[in-house]
mmCIF file of C-alpha atoms in Angstrom:
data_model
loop_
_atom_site.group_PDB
_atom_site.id
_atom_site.type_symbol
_atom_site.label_atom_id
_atom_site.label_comp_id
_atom_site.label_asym_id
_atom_site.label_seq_id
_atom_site.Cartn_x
_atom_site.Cartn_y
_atom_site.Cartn_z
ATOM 1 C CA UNK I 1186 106.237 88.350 105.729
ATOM 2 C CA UNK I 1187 103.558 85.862 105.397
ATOM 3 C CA UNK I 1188 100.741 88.413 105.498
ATOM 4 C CA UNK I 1189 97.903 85.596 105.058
ATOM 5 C CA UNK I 1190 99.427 83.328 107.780
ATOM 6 C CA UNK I 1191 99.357 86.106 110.133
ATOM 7 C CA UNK I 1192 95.776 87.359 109.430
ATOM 8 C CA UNK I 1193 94.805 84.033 110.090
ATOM 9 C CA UNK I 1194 96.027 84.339 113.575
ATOM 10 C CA UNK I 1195 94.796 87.548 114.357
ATOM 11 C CA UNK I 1196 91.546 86.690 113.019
ATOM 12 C CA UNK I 1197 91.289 83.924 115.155
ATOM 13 C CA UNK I 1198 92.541 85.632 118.398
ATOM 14 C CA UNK I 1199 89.999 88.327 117.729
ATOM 15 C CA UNK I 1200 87.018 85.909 117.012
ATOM 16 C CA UNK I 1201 85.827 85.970 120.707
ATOM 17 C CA UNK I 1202 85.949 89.577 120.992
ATOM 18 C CA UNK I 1203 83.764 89.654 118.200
ATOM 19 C CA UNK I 1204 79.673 90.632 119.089
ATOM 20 C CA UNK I 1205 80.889 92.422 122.235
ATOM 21 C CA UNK I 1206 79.730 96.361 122.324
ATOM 22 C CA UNK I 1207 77.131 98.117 120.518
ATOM 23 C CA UNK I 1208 76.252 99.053 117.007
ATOM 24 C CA UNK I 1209 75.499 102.685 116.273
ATOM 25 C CA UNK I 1210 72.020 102.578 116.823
ATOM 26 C CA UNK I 1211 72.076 106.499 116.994
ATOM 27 C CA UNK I 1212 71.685 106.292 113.082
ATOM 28 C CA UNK I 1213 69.069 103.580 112.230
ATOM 29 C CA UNK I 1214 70.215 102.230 108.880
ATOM 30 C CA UNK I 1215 73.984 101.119 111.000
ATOM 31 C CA UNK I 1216 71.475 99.468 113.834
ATOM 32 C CA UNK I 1217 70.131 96.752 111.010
ATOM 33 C CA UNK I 1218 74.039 95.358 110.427
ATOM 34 C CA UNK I 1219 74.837 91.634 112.024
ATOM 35 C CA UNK I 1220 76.931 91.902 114.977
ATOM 36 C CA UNK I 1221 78.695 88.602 114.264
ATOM 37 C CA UNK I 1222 80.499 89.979 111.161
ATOM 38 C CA UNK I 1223 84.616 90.443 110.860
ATOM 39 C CA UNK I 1224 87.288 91.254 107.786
ATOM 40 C CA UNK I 1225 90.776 92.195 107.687
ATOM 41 C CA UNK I 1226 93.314 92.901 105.027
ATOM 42 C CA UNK I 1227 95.960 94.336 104.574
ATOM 43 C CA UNK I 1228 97.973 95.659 101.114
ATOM 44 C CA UNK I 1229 101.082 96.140 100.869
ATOM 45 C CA UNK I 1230 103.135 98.993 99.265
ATOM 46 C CA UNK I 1231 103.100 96.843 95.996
ATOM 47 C CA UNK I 1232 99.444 96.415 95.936
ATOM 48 C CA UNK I 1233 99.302 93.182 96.552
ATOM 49 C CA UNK I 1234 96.043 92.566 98.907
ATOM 50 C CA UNK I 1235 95.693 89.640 101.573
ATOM 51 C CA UNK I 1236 92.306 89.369 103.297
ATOM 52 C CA UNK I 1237 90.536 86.900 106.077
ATOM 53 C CA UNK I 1238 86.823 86.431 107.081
ATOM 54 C CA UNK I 1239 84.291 89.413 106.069
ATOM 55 C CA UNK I 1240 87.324 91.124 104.258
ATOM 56 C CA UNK I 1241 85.303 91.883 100.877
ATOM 57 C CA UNK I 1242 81.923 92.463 102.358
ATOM 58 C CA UNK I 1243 81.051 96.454 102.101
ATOM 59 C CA UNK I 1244 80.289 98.830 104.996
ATOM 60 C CA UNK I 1245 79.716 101.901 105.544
ATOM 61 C CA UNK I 1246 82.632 103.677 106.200
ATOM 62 C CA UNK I 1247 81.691 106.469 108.009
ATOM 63 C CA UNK I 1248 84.711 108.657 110.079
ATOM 64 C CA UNK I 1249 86.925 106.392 108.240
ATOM 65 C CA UNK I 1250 86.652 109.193 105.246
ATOM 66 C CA UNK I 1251 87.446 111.881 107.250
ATOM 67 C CA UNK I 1252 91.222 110.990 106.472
ATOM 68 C CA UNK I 1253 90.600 111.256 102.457
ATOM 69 C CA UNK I 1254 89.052 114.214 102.751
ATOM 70 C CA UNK I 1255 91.583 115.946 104.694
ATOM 71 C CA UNK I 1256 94.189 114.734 102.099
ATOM 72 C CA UNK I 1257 92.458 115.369 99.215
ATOM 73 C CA UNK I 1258 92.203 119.017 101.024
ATOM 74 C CA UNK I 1259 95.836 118.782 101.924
ATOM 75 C CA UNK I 1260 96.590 117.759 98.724
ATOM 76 C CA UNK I 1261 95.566 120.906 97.169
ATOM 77 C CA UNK I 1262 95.445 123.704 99.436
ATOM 78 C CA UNK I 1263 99.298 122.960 101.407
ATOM 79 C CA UNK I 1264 98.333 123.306 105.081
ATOM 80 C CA UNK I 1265 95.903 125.997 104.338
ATOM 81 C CA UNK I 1266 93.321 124.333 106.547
ATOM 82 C CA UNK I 1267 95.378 124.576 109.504
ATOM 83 C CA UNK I 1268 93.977 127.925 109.868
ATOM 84 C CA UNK I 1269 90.848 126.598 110.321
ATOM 85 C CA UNK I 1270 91.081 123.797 112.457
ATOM 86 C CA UNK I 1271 93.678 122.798 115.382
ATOM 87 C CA UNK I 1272 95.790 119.251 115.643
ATOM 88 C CA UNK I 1273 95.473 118.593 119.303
ATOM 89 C CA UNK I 1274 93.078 115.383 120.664
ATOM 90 C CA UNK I 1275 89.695 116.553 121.817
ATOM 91 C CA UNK I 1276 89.974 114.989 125.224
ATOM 92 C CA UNK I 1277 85.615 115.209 124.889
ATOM 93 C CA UNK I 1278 83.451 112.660 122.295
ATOM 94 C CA UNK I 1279 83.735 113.334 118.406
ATOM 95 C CA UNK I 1280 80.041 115.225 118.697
ATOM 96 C CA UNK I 1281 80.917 117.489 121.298
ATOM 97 C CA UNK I 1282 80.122 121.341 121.157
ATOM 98 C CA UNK I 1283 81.389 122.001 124.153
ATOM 99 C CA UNK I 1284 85.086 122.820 123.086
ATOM 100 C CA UNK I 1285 83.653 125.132 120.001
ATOM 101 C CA UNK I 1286 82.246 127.642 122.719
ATOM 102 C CA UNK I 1287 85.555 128.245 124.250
ATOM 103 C CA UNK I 1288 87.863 128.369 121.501
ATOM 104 C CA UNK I 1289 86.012 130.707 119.173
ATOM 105 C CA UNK I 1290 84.349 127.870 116.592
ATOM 106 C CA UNK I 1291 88.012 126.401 115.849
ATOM 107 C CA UNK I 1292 87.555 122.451 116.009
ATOM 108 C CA UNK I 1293 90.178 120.701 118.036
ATOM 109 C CA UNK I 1294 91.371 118.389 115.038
ATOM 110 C CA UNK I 1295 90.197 117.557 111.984
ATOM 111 C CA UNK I 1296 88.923 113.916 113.022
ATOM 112 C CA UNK I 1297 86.260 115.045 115.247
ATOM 113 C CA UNK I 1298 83.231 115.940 113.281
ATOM 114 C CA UNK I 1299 83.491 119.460 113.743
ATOM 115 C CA UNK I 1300 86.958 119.317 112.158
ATOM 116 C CA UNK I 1301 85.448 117.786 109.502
ATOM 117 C CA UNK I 1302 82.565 119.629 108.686
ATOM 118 C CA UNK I 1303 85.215 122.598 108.202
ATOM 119 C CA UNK I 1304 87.759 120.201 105.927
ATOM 120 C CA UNK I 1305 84.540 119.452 104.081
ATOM 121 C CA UNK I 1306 83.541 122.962 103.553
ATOM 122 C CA UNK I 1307 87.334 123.648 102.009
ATOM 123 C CA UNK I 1308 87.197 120.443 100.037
ATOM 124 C CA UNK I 1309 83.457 121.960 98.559
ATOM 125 C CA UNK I 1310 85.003 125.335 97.964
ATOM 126 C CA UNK I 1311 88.244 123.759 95.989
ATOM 127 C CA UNK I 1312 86.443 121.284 93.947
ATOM 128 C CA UNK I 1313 82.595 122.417 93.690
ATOM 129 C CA UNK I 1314 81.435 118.726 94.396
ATOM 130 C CA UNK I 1315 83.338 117.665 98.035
ATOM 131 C CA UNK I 1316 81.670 114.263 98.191
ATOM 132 C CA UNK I 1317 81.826 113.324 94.596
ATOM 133 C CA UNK I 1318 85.225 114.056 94.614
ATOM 134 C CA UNK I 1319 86.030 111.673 97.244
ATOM 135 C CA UNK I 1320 84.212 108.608 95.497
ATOM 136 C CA UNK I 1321 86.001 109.226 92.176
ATOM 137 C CA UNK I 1322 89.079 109.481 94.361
ATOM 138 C CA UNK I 1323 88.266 105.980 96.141
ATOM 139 C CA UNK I 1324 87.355 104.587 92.912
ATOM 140 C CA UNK I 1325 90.885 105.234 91.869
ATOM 141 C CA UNK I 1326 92.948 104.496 94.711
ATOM 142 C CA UNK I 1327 90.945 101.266 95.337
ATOM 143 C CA UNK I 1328 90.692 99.839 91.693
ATOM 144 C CA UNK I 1329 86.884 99.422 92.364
ATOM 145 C CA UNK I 1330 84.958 101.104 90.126
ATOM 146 C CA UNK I 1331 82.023 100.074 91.605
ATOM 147 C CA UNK I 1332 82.253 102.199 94.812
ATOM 148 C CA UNK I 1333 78.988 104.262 95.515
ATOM 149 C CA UNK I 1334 77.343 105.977 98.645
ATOM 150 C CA UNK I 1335 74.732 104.499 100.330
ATOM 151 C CA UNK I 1336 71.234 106.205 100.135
ATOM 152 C CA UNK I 1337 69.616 105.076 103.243
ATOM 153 C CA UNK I 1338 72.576 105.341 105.337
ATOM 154 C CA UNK I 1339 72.891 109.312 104.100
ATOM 155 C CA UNK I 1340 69.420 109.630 104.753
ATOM 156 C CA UNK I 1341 69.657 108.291 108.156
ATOM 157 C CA UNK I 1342 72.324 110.473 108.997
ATOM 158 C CA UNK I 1343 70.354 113.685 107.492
ATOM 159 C CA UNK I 1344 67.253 112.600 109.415
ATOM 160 C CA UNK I 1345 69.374 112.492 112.709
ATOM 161 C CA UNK I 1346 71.736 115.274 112.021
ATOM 162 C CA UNK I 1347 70.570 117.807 114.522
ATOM 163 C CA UNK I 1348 73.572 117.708 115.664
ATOM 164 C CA UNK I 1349 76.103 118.251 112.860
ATOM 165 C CA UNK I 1350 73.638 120.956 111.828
ATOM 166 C CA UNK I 1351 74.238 123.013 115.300
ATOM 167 C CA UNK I 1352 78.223 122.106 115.332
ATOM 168 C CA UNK I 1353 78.083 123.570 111.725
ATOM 169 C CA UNK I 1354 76.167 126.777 112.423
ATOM 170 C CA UNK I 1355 77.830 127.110 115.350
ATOM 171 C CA UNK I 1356 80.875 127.657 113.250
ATOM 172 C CA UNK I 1357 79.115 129.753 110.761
ATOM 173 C CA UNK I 1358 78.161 131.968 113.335
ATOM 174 C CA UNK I 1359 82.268 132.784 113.947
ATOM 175 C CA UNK I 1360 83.179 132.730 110.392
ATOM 176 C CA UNK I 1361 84.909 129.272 109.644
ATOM 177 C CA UNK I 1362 82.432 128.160 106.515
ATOM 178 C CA UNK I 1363 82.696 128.923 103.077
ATOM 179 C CA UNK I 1364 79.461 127.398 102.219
ATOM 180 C CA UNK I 1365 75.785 127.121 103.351
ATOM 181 C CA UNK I 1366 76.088 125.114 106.283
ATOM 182 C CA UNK I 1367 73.015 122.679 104.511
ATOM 183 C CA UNK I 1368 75.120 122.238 101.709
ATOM 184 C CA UNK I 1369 78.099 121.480 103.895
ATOM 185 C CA UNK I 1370 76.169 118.648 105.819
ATOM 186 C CA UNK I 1371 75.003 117.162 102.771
ATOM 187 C CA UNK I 1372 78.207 116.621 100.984
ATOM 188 C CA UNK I 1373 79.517 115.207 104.826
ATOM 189 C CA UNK I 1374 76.484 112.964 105.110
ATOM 190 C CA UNK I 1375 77.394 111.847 101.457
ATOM 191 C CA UNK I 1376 80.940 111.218 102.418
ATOM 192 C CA UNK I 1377 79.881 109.410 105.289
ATOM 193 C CA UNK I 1378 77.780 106.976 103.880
ATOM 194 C CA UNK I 1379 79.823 105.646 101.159
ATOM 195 C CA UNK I 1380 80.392 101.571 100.944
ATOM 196 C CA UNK I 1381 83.505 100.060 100.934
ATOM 197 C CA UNK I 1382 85.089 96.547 102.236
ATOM 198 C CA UNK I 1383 88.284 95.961 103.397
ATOM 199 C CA UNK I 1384 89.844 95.282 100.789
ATOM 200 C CA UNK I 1385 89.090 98.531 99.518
ATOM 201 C CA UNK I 1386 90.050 100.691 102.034
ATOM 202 C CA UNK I 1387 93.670 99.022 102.722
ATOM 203 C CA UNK I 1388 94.315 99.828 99.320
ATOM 204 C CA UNK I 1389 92.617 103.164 99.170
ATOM 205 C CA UNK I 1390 94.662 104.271 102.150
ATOM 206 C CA UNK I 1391 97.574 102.501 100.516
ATOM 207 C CA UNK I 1392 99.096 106.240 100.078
ATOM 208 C CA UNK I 1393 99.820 107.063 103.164
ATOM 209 C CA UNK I 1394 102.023 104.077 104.215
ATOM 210 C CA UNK I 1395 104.105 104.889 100.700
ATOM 211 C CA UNK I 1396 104.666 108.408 101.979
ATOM 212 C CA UNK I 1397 102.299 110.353 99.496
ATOM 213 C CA UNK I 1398 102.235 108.133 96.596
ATOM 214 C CA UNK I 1399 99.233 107.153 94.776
ATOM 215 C CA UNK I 1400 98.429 104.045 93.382
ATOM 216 C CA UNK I 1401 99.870 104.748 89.760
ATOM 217 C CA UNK I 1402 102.521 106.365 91.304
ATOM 218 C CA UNK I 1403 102.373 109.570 90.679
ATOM 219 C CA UNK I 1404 102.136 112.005 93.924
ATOM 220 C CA UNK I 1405 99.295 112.719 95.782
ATOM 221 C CA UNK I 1406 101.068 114.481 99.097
ATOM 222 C CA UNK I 1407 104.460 115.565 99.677
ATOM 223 C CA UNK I 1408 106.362 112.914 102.189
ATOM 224 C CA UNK I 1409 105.919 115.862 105.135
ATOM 225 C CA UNK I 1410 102.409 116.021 104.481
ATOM 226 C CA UNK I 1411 102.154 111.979 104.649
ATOM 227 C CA UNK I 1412 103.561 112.185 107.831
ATOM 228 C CA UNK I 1413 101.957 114.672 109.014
ATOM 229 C CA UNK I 1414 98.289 112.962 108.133
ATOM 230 C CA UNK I 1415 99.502 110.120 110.051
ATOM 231 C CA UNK I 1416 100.804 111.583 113.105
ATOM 232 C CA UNK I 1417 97.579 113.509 113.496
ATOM 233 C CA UNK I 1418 95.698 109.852 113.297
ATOM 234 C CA UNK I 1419 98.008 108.627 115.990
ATOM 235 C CA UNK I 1420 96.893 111.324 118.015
ATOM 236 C CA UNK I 1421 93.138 112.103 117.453
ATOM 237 C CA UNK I 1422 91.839 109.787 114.810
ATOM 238 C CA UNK I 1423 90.331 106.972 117.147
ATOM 239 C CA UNK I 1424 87.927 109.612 118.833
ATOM 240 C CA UNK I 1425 89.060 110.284 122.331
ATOM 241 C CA UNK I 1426 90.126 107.089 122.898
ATOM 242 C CA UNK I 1427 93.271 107.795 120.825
ATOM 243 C CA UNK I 1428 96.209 107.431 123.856
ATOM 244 C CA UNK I 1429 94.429 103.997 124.610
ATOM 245 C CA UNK I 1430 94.740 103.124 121.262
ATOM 246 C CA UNK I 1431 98.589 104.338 120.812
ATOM 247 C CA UNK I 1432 99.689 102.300 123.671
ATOM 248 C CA UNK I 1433 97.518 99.245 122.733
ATOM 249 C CA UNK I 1434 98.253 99.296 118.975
ATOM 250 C CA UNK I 1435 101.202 101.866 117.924
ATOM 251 C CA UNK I 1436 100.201 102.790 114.632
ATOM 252 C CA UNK I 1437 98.197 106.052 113.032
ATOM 253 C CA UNK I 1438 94.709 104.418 112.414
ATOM 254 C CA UNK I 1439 91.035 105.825 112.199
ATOM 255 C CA UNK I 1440 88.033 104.661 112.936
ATOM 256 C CA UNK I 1441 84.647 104.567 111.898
ATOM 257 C CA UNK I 1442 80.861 104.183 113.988
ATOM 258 C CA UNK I 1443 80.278 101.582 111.124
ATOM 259 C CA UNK I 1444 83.027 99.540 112.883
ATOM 260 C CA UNK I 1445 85.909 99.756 110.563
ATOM 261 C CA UNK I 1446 89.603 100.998 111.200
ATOM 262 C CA UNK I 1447 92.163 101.761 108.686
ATOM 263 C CA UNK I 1448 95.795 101.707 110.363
ATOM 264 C CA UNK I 1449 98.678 102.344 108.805
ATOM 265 C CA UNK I 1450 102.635 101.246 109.143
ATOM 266 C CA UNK I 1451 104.662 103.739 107.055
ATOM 267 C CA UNK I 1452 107.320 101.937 104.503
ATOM 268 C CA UNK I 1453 105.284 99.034 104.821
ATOM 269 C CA UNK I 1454 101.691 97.983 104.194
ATOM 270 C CA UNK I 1455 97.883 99.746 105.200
ATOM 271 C CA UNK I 1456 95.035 97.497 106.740
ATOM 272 C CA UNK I 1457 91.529 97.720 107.487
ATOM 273 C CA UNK I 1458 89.792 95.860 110.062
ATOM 274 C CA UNK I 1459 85.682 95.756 110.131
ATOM 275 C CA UNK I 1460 83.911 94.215 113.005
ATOM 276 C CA UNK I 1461 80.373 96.494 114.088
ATOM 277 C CA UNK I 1462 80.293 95.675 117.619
ATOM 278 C CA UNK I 1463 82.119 99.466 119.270
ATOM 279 C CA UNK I 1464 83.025 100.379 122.496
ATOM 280 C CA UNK I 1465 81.806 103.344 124.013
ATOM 281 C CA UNK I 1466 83.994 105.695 123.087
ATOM 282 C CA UNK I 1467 82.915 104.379 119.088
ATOM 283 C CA UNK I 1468 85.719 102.491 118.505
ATOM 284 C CA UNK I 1469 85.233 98.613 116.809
ATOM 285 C CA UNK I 1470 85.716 96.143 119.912
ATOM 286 C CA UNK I 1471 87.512 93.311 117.682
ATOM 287 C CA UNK I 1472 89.039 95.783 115.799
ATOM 288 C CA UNK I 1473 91.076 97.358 118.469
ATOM 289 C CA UNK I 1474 91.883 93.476 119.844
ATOM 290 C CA UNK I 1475 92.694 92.655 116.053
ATOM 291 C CA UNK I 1476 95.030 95.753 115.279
ATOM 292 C CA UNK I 1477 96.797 95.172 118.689
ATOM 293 C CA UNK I 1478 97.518 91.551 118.200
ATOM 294 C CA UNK I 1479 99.067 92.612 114.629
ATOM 295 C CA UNK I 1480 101.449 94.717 116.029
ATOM 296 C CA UNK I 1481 102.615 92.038 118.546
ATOM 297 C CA UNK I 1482 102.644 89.101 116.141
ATOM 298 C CA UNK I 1483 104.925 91.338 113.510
ATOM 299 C CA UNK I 1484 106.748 93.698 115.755
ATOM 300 C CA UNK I 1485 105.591 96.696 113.297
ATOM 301 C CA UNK I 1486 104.690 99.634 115.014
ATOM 302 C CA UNK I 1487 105.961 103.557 115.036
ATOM 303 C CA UNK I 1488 107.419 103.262 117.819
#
């Protein structure tokens, strides 16, 4: 495969879709980013990295760390946290309280941020420092050592985080926190904001296409749990836009509000589109076009 040759292309089907939606204005410091940027790369199982356009230019990555948190929960506590939060797609947007009410303060799936306020408060009660953990993590799987949140965008998000703070006391309230629900927001706010391009993230999520295997090669997951990381991107992890996305793209991905995705094909490579222009369900417009284009230049999908 020609990985650079085909970037090309998608990167220049994509370019007019490029500056079309919205930037999440909703937190001020994302509002400020130039809606006329795009990157994509893609690593391989081997590490080796291909990139085209805005490929090394950092972002904030938002939802997109949702997934390492979850596996770095996964990773340590077997499905433990599937006590504590369901697998199913929301069907309502990824702020929504509206499904807590009914079904007793269990979130829907982890990907929403209710889901991962809870996969945060396990991830704070196995390690004592969630969102540290993470970065040190990202450092490692992305051979950046330079990797570091941003401070404006996580106090943007804690200035605007009404929100988050009634979806976690709501949960409280019924029992599914370990923590203080302030110190559970902060370390999600953290998590939220860190900066990564990428090139960073393809190889950071390079694990999950080589079915739990870390960068070094020693095991992070079990092959089930891999799999089972990816099939619940497939289903929930582009917000509830996710069937849209199956049948456009066919691959486990998950998106960001800072306008990245990171999708995965299992045996073979990860990527990681960035363009901040979403839709309104949150979802990066050239992204989506990107991804989808992928899959029909190279055949590559799950299904």
């Amino acid at each position: 495969m020609d990985y650079q040759a085909v970037l090309e292309e998608v990167a220049a089907f994509a370019r007019p879709y490029v500056g079309h939606g919205q930037v999440a204005d909703y937190i001020p410091a994302l509002e400020k980013v130039p809606m006329d940027r795009f990157g994509i790369a893609v690593a391989d199982i081997n590490g080796e990295v291909y990139g085209v356009g805005d490929w090394e230019v950092p972002f904030s990555v938002q939802s997109i760390s949702k997934t390492f948190s979850l596996a770095l929960v996964m990773a340590n506590d077997n499905d433990d946290i599937w006590k504590r939060v369901g697998r199913e797609p929301s069907g309502t947007p990824f702020n929504s309280l509206v499904q807590l009410e009914w079904e007793n303060g269990v979130p829907r799936n982890p990907f929403i941020n209710a889901g991962a306020l809870v996969v945060t408060d396990r991830l704070q009660t196995l390690t004592g420092d969630a969102s540290t953990t993470m970065l040190h993590f990202l450092r490692e799987e992305s051979g950046n050592p330079d990797l570091a949140f941003d401070q404006a965008v996580a106090d943007s998000e804690a200035d605007h985080g009404d929100r988050n703070a009634a979806l976690a006391h709501f949960m409280a309230s019924f029992g599914n926190l370990e923590n203080p629900v302030p110190s559970v927001i902060e370390h999600y706010f953290w998590q939220c904001s860190i900066e990564m391009s990428c090139r960073d993230l393809a190889t950071a999520g390079g694990f999950l296409a080589r079915h739990g295997l870390r960068a070094d090669g020693s095991r992070l997951l079990e092959a089930r749990e891999a799999k089972r990381i990816n099939a619940v991107m497939l289903t929930c992890g582009t917000y509830d836009a996710a069937g849209e996305f199956a049948y456009r793209v066919g691959l486990p991905a998950k998106s960001g509000v800072g306008g990245g995705i990171v999708a995965v094909v299992p045996g073979r490579c990860t990527l990681c589109v960035w363009s901040p222009g979403l839709d309104t369900r949150g979802n990066s417009v050239a992204g989506a076009a990107a991804l989808d284009h992928f899959t029909t230049l190279t055949g590559w999908s799950v299904f």
